[in-house]
Short mmCIF file of C-alpha atoms and ligand atoms in Angstrom, two decimals:
data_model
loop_
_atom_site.label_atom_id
_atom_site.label_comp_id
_atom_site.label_asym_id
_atom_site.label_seq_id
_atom_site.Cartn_x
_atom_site.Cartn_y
_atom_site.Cartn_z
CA UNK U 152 24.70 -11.70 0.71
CA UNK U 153 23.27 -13.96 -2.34
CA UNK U 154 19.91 -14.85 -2.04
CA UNK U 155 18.20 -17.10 -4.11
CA UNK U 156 15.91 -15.72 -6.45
CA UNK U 157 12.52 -16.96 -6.48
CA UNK U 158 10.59 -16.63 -9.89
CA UNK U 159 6.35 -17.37 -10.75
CA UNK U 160 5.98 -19.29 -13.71
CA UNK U 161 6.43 -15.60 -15.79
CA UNK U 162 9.77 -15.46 -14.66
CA UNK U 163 8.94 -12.39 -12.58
CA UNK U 164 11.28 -12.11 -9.81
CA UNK U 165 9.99 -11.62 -6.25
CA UNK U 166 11.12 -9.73 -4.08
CA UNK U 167 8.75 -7.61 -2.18
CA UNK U 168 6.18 -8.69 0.37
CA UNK U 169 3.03 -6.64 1.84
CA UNK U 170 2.46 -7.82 4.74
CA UNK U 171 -0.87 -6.70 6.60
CA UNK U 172 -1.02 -6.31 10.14
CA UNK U 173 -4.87 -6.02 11.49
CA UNK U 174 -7.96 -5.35 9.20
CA UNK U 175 -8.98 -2.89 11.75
CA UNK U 176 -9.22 0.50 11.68
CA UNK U 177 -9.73 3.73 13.01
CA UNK U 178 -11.11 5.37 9.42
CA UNK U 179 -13.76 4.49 7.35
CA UNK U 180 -12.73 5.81 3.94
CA UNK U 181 -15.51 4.94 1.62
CA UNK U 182 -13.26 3.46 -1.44
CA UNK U 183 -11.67 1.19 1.65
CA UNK U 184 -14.36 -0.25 3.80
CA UNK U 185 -17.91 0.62 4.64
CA UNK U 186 -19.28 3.07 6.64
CA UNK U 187 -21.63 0.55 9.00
CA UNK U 188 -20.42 -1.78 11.40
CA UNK U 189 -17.47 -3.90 10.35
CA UNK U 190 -17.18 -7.54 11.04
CA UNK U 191 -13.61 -7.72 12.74
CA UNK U 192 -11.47 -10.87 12.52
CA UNK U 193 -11.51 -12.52 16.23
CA UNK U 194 -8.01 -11.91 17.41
CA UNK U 195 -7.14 -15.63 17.41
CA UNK U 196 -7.64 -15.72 13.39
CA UNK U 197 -4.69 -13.02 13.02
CA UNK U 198 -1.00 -13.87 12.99
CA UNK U 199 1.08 -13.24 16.16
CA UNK U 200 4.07 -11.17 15.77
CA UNK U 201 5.77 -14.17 16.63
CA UNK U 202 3.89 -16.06 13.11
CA UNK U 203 4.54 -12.76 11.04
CA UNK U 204 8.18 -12.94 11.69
CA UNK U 205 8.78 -16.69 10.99
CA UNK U 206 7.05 -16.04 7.66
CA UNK U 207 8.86 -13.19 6.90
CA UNK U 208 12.31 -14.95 7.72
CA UNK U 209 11.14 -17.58 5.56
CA UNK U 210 10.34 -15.21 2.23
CA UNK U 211 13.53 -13.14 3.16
CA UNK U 212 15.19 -16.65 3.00
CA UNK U 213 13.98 -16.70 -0.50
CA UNK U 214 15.07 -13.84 -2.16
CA UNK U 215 12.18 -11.29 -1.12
CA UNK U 216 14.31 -8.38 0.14
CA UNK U 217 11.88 -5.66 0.97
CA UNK U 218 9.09 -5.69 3.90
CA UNK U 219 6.07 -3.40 3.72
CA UNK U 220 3.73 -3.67 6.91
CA UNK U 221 0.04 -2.50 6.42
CA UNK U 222 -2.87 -3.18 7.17
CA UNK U 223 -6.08 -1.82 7.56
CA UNK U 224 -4.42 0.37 9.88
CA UNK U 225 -1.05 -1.40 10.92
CA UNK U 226 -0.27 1.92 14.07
CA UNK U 227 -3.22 0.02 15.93
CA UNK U 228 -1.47 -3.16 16.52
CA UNK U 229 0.11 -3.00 20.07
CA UNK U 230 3.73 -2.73 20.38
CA UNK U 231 4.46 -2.42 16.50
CA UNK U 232 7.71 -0.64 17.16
CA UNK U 233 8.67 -4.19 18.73
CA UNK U 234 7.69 -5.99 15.27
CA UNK U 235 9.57 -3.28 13.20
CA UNK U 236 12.49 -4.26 14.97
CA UNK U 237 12.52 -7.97 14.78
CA UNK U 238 11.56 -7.92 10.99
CA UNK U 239 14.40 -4.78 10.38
CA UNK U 240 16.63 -6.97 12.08
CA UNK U 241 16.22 -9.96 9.95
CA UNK U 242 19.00 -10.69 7.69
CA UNK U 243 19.42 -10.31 3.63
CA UNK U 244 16.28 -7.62 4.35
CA UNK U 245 17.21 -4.59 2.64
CA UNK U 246 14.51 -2.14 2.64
CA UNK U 247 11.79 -2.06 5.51
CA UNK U 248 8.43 -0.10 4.64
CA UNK U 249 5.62 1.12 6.08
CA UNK U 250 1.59 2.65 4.87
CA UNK U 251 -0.59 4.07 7.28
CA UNK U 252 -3.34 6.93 7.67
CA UNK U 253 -0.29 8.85 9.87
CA UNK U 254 -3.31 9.44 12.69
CA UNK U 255 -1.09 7.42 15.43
CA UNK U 256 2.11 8.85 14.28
CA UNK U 257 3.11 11.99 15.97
CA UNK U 258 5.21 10.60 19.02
CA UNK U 259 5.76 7.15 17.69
CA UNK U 260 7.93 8.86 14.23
CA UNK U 261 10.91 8.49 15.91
CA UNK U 262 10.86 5.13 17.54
CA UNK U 263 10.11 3.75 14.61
CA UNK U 264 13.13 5.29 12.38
CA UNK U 265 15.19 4.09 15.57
CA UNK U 266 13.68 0.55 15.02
CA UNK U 267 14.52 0.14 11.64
CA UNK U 268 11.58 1.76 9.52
CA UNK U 269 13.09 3.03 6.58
CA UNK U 270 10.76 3.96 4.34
CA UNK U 271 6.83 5.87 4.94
CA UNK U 272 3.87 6.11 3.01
CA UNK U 273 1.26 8.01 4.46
CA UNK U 274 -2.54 8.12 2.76
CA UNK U 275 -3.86 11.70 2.37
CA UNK U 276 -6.98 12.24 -0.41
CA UNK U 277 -8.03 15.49 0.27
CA UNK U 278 -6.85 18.76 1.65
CA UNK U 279 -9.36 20.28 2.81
CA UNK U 280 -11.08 19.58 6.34
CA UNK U 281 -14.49 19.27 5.49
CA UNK U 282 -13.50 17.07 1.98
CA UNK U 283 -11.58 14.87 4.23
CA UNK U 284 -14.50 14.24 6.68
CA UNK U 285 -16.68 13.15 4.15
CA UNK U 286 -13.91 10.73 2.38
CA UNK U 287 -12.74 9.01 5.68
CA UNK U 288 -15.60 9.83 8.00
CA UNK U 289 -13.76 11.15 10.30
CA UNK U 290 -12.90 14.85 10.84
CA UNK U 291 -9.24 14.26 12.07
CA UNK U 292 -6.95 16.27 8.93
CA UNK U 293 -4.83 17.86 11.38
CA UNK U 294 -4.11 14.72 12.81
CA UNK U 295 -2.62 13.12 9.60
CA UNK U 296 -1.29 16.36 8.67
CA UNK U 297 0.42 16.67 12.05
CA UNK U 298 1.18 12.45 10.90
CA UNK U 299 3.08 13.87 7.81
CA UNK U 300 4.95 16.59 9.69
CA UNK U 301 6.21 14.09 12.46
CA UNK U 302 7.63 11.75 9.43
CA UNK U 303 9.54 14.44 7.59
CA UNK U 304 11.30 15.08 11.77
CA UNK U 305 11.86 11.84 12.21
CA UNK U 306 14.12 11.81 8.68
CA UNK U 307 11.76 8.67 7.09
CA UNK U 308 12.92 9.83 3.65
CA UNK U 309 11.50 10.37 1.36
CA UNK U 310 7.81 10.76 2.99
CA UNK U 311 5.24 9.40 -0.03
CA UNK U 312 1.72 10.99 0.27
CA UNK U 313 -0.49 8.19 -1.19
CA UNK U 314 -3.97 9.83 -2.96
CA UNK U 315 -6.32 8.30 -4.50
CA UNK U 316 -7.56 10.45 -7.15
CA UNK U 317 -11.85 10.02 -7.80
CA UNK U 318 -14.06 11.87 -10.27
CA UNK U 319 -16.01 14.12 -8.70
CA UNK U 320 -15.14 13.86 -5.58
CA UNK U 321 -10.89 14.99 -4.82
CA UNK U 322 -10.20 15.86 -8.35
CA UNK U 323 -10.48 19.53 -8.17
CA UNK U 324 -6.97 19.10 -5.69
CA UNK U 325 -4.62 17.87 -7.81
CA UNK U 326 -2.74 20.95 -8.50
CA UNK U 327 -3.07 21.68 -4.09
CA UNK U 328 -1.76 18.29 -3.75
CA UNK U 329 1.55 19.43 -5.89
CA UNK U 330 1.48 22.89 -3.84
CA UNK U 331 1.74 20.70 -1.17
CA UNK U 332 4.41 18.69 -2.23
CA UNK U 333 6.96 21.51 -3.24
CA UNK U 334 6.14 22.94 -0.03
CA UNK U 335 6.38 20.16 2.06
CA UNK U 336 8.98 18.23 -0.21
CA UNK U 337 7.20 14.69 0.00
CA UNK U 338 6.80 12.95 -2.76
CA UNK U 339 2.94 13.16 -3.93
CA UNK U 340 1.73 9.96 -5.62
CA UNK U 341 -1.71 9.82 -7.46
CA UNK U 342 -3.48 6.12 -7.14
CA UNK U 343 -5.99 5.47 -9.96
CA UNK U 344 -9.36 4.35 -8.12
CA UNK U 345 -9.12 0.45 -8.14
CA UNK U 346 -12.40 -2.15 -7.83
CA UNK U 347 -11.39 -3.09 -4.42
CA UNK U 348 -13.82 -0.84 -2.35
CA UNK U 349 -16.38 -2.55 0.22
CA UNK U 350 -19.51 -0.78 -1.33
CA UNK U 351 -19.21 -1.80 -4.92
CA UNK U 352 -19.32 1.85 -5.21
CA UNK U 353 -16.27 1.79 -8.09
CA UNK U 354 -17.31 3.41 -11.56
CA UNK U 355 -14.93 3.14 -14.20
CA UNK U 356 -16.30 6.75 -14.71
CA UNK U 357 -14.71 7.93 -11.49
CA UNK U 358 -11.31 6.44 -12.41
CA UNK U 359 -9.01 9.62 -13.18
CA UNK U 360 -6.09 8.18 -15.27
CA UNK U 361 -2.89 9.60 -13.61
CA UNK U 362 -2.29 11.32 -17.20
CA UNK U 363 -4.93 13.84 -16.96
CA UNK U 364 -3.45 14.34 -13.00
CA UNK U 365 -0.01 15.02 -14.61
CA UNK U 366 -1.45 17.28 -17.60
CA UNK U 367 -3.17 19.44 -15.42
CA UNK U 368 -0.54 19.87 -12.56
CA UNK U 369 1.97 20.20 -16.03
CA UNK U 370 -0.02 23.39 -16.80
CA UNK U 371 0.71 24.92 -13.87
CA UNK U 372 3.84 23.20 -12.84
CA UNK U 373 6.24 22.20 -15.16
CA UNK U 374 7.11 18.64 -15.23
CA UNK U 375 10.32 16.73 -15.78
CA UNK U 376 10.36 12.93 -15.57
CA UNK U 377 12.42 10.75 -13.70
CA UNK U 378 14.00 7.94 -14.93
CA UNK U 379 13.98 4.78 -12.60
CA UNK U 380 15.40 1.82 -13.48
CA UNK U 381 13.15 -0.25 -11.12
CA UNK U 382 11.21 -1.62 -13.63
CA UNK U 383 9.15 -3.16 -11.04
CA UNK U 384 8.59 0.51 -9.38
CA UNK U 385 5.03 1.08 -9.41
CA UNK U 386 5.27 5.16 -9.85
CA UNK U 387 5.83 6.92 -12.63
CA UNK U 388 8.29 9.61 -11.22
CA UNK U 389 8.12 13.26 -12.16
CA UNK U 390 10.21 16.01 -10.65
CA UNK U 391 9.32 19.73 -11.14
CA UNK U 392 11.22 21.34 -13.83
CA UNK U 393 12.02 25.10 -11.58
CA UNK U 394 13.51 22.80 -9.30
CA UNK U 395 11.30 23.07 -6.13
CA UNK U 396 11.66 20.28 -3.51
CA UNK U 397 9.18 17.02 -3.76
CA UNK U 398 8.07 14.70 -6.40
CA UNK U 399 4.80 13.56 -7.96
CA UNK U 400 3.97 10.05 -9.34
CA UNK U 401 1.02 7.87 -10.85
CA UNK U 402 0.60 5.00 -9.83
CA UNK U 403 -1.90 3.97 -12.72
CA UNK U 404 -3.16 -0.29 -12.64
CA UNK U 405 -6.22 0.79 -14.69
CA UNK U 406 -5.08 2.74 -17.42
CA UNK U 407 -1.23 1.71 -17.57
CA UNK U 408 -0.97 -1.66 -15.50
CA UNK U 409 2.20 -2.38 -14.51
CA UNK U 410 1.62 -6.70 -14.05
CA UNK U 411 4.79 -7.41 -16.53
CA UNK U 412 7.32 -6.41 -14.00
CA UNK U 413 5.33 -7.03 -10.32
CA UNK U 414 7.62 -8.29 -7.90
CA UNK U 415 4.79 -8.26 -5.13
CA UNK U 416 2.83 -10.70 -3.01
CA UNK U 417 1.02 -10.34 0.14
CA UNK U 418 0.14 -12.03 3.66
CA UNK U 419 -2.90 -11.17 4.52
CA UNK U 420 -3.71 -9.99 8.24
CA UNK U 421 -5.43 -13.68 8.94
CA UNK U 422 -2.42 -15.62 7.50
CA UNK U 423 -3.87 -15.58 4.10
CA UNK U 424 -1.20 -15.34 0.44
CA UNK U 425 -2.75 -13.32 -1.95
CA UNK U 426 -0.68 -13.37 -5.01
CA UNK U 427 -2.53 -10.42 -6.67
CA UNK U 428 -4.58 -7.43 -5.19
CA UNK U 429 -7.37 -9.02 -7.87
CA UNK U 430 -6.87 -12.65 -7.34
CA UNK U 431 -10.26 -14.33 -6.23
CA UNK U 432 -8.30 -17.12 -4.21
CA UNK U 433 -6.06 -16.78 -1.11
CA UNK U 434 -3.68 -19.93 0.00
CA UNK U 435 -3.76 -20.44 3.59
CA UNK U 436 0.21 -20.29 4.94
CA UNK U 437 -1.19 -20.01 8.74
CA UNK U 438 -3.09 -23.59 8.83
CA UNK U 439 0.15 -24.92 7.69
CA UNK U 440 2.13 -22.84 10.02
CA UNK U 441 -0.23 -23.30 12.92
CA UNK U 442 -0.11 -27.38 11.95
CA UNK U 443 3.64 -27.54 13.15
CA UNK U 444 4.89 -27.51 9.75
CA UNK U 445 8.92 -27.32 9.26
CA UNK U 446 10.96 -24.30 7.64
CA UNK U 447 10.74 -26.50 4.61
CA UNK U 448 7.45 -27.45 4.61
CA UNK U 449 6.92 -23.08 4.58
CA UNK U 450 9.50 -23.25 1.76
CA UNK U 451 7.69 -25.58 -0.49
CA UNK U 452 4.24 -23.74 0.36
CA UNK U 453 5.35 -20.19 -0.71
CA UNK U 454 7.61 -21.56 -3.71
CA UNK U 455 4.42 -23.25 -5.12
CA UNK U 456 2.11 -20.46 -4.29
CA UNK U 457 4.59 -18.19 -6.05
CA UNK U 458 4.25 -20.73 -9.34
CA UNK U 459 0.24 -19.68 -8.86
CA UNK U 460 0.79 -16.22 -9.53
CA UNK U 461 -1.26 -14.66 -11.61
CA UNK U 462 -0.39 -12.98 -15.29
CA UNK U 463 -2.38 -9.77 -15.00
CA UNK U 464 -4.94 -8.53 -13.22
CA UNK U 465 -8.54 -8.29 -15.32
CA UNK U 466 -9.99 -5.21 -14.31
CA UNK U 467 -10.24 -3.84 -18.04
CA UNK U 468 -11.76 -6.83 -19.22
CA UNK U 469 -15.35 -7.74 -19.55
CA UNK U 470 -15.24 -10.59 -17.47
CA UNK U 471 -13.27 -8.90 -14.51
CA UNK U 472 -14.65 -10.05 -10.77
CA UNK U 473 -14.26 -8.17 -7.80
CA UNK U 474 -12.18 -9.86 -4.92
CA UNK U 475 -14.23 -10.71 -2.32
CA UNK U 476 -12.14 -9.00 -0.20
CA UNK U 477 -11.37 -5.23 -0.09
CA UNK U 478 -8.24 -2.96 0.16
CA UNK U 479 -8.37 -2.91 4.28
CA UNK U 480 -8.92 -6.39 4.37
CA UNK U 481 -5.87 -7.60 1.93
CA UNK U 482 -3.37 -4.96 2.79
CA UNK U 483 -2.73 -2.33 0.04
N1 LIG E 640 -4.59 2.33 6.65
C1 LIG E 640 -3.37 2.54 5.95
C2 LIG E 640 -3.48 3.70 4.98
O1 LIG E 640 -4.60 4.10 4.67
O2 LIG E 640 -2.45 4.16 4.55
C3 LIG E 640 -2.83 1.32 5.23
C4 LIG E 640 -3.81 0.42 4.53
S1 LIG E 640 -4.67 1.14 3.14
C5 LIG E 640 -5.71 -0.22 2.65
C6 LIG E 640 -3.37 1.17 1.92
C7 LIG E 640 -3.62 2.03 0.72
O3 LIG E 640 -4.66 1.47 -0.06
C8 LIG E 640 -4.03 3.44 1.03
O4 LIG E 640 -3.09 4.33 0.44
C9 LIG E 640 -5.37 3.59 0.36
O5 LIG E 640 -5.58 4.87 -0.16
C10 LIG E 640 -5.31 2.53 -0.72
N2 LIG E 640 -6.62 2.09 -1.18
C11 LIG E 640 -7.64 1.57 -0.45
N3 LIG E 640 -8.70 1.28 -1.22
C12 LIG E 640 -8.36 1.63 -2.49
C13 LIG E 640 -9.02 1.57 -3.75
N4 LIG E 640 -10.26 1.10 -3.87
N5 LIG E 640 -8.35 2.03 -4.85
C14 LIG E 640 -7.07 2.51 -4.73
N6 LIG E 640 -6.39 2.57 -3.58
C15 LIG E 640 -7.03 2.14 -2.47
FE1 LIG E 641 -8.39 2.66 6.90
FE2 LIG E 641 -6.39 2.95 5.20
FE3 LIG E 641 -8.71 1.83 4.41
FE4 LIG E 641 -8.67 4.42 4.98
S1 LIG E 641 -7.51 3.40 3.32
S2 LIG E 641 -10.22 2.93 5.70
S3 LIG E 641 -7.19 4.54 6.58
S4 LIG E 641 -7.30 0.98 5.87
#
């Protein structure tokens, strides 16, 4: 089918939407949200399924062709098999995503594969039981391990292992983490720590660039990369060079951003487009969607929100400001 193309004043195509579910969620890992009480957003503030899907019909109608649901944690939503479905089914959509903590997934795998989930990322930052208590206060490993396990059944291929790699704190893992993905054959990918945690806790001291990840799972794995020619592919791929199963990538926005070639924008759980994970303004699609606005009217919105969209992100520069909001609240 040809789609139009819809292009930001940089000429960047895009073509792939985030969109987040709920803020809620059942974890608290520190770089995400706090640790006290979180302030919810009262149900009526986030989008019906019904909302979510005439959006995403809309941006599908303009050349976006691949769907990631997140959230917060998108497996607490009621009935998200039931919103997999409707957006799989939507036409032009060619590749239909999915990130979550994996801690509501063993039972549910299946159903959603069925649905129309293609594709799986599932967040994992440490290995060890008593390391992952302390980074997502709770002490539920086996769970997400049991998460990952369910995926790989179900045949979501490839499963991606999302980790956020932090000084001091999960950086002694890295070569586990590759253990674990030759073992397991998921593909492994190393996030650089990004100023988008609730307790302004971020240190540009903490940030491990993915390089020194890859140089010292190199030493004891070989590594061989792997060409992609998505240039707007976030990972830098590497295979291992014996030939074991499983991948590992860096995904690097503070020491390598990738801006030139992002193809991404994101609706926010409360009906909110954010057309960068940094930007420090949000355009409201749901008060024009809840105002009885027409498929054009949504047209006209998104195409001059998409004009909006930001070079770069500023997190290397002196004058860099945190988003308001964090990482659970904009959907990563
Ligand atoms: N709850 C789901 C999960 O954890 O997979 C989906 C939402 S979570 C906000 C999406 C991703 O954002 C996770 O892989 C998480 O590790 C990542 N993330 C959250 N805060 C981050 C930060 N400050 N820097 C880098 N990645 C972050
Ligand atoms: Fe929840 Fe995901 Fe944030 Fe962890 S990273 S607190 S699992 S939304």
């Amino acid at each position: 089918m040809n789609l139009p193309v819809l292009k930001d004043s940089f000429g960047r195509a895009i073509r792939d939407l985030r969109i987040s579910i709920t803020d809620r969620c059942n974890f608290r890992c520190f770089y995400c949200m706090p640790t006290e009480a979180m302030e919810w957003k009262p149900k009526p503030e986030i989008l019906t399924y019904e909302e979510i899907i005439t959006l995403a019909e809309v941006f599908v109608g303009l050349g976006v062709n691949k769907l990631r649901v997140t959230g917060g944690e998108p497996m607490l939503r009621r009935d998200l098999e039931s919103l997999v479905e409707r957006l799989g089914a939507i036409p032009g959509m060619s590749d239909l995503a999915m990130t979550t903590n994996a801690h509501f997934l063993r039972g549910r795998a299946e159903a959603l594969k069925r649905g129309g989930l293609q594709r799986i990322t599932i967040s994992l930052d440490s290995l060890t039981p008593e390391r992952f208590s302390l980074l997502t206060g709770r002490n539920e490993l086996h769970r997400v391990l049991d998460g990952i396990d369910s995926a790989i059944e179900a045949g979501l291929h490839p499963v991606k292992v999302n980790c956020v790699m932090m000084r001091g704190i999960n950086d002694d893992q890295a070569v586990s983490f590759a253990e674990f993905a030759r073992a397991k054959g998921v593909h492994v990918r190393f996030i650089e720590f990004m100023p988008l945690d609730n307790g302004k806790v971020w240190k540009r001291e903490m940030v491990i660039p993915g390089e020194e990840t890859r140089a010292r799972i190199h030493e004891v794995f070989p590594l061989e990369r792997v060409q992609s020619e998505n240039l707007s592919e976030t990972a830098r791929r590497w295979r291992f060079a014996d030939g074991a199963p499983g991948e590992i990538g860096f995904i690097n926005p503070v020491t390598q951003p990738f801006c030139g070639h992002c193809s991404r924008i994101r609706l926010t759980a409360d009906g909110q487009i954010r057309t960068c994970l940094f930007s420090n303004v949000e355009h409201n699609i749901k008060a024009l969607l809840r105002s009885g606005a027409t498929h054009d009217d949504l047209i006209e919105f998104i195409a001059a929100t998409i004009e909006k969209k930001e070079e770069r992100h500023h997190i290397n520069d002196p004058e860099f400001v945190q988003p308001l909001r964090t990482m659970s609240c904009i959907g990563g």
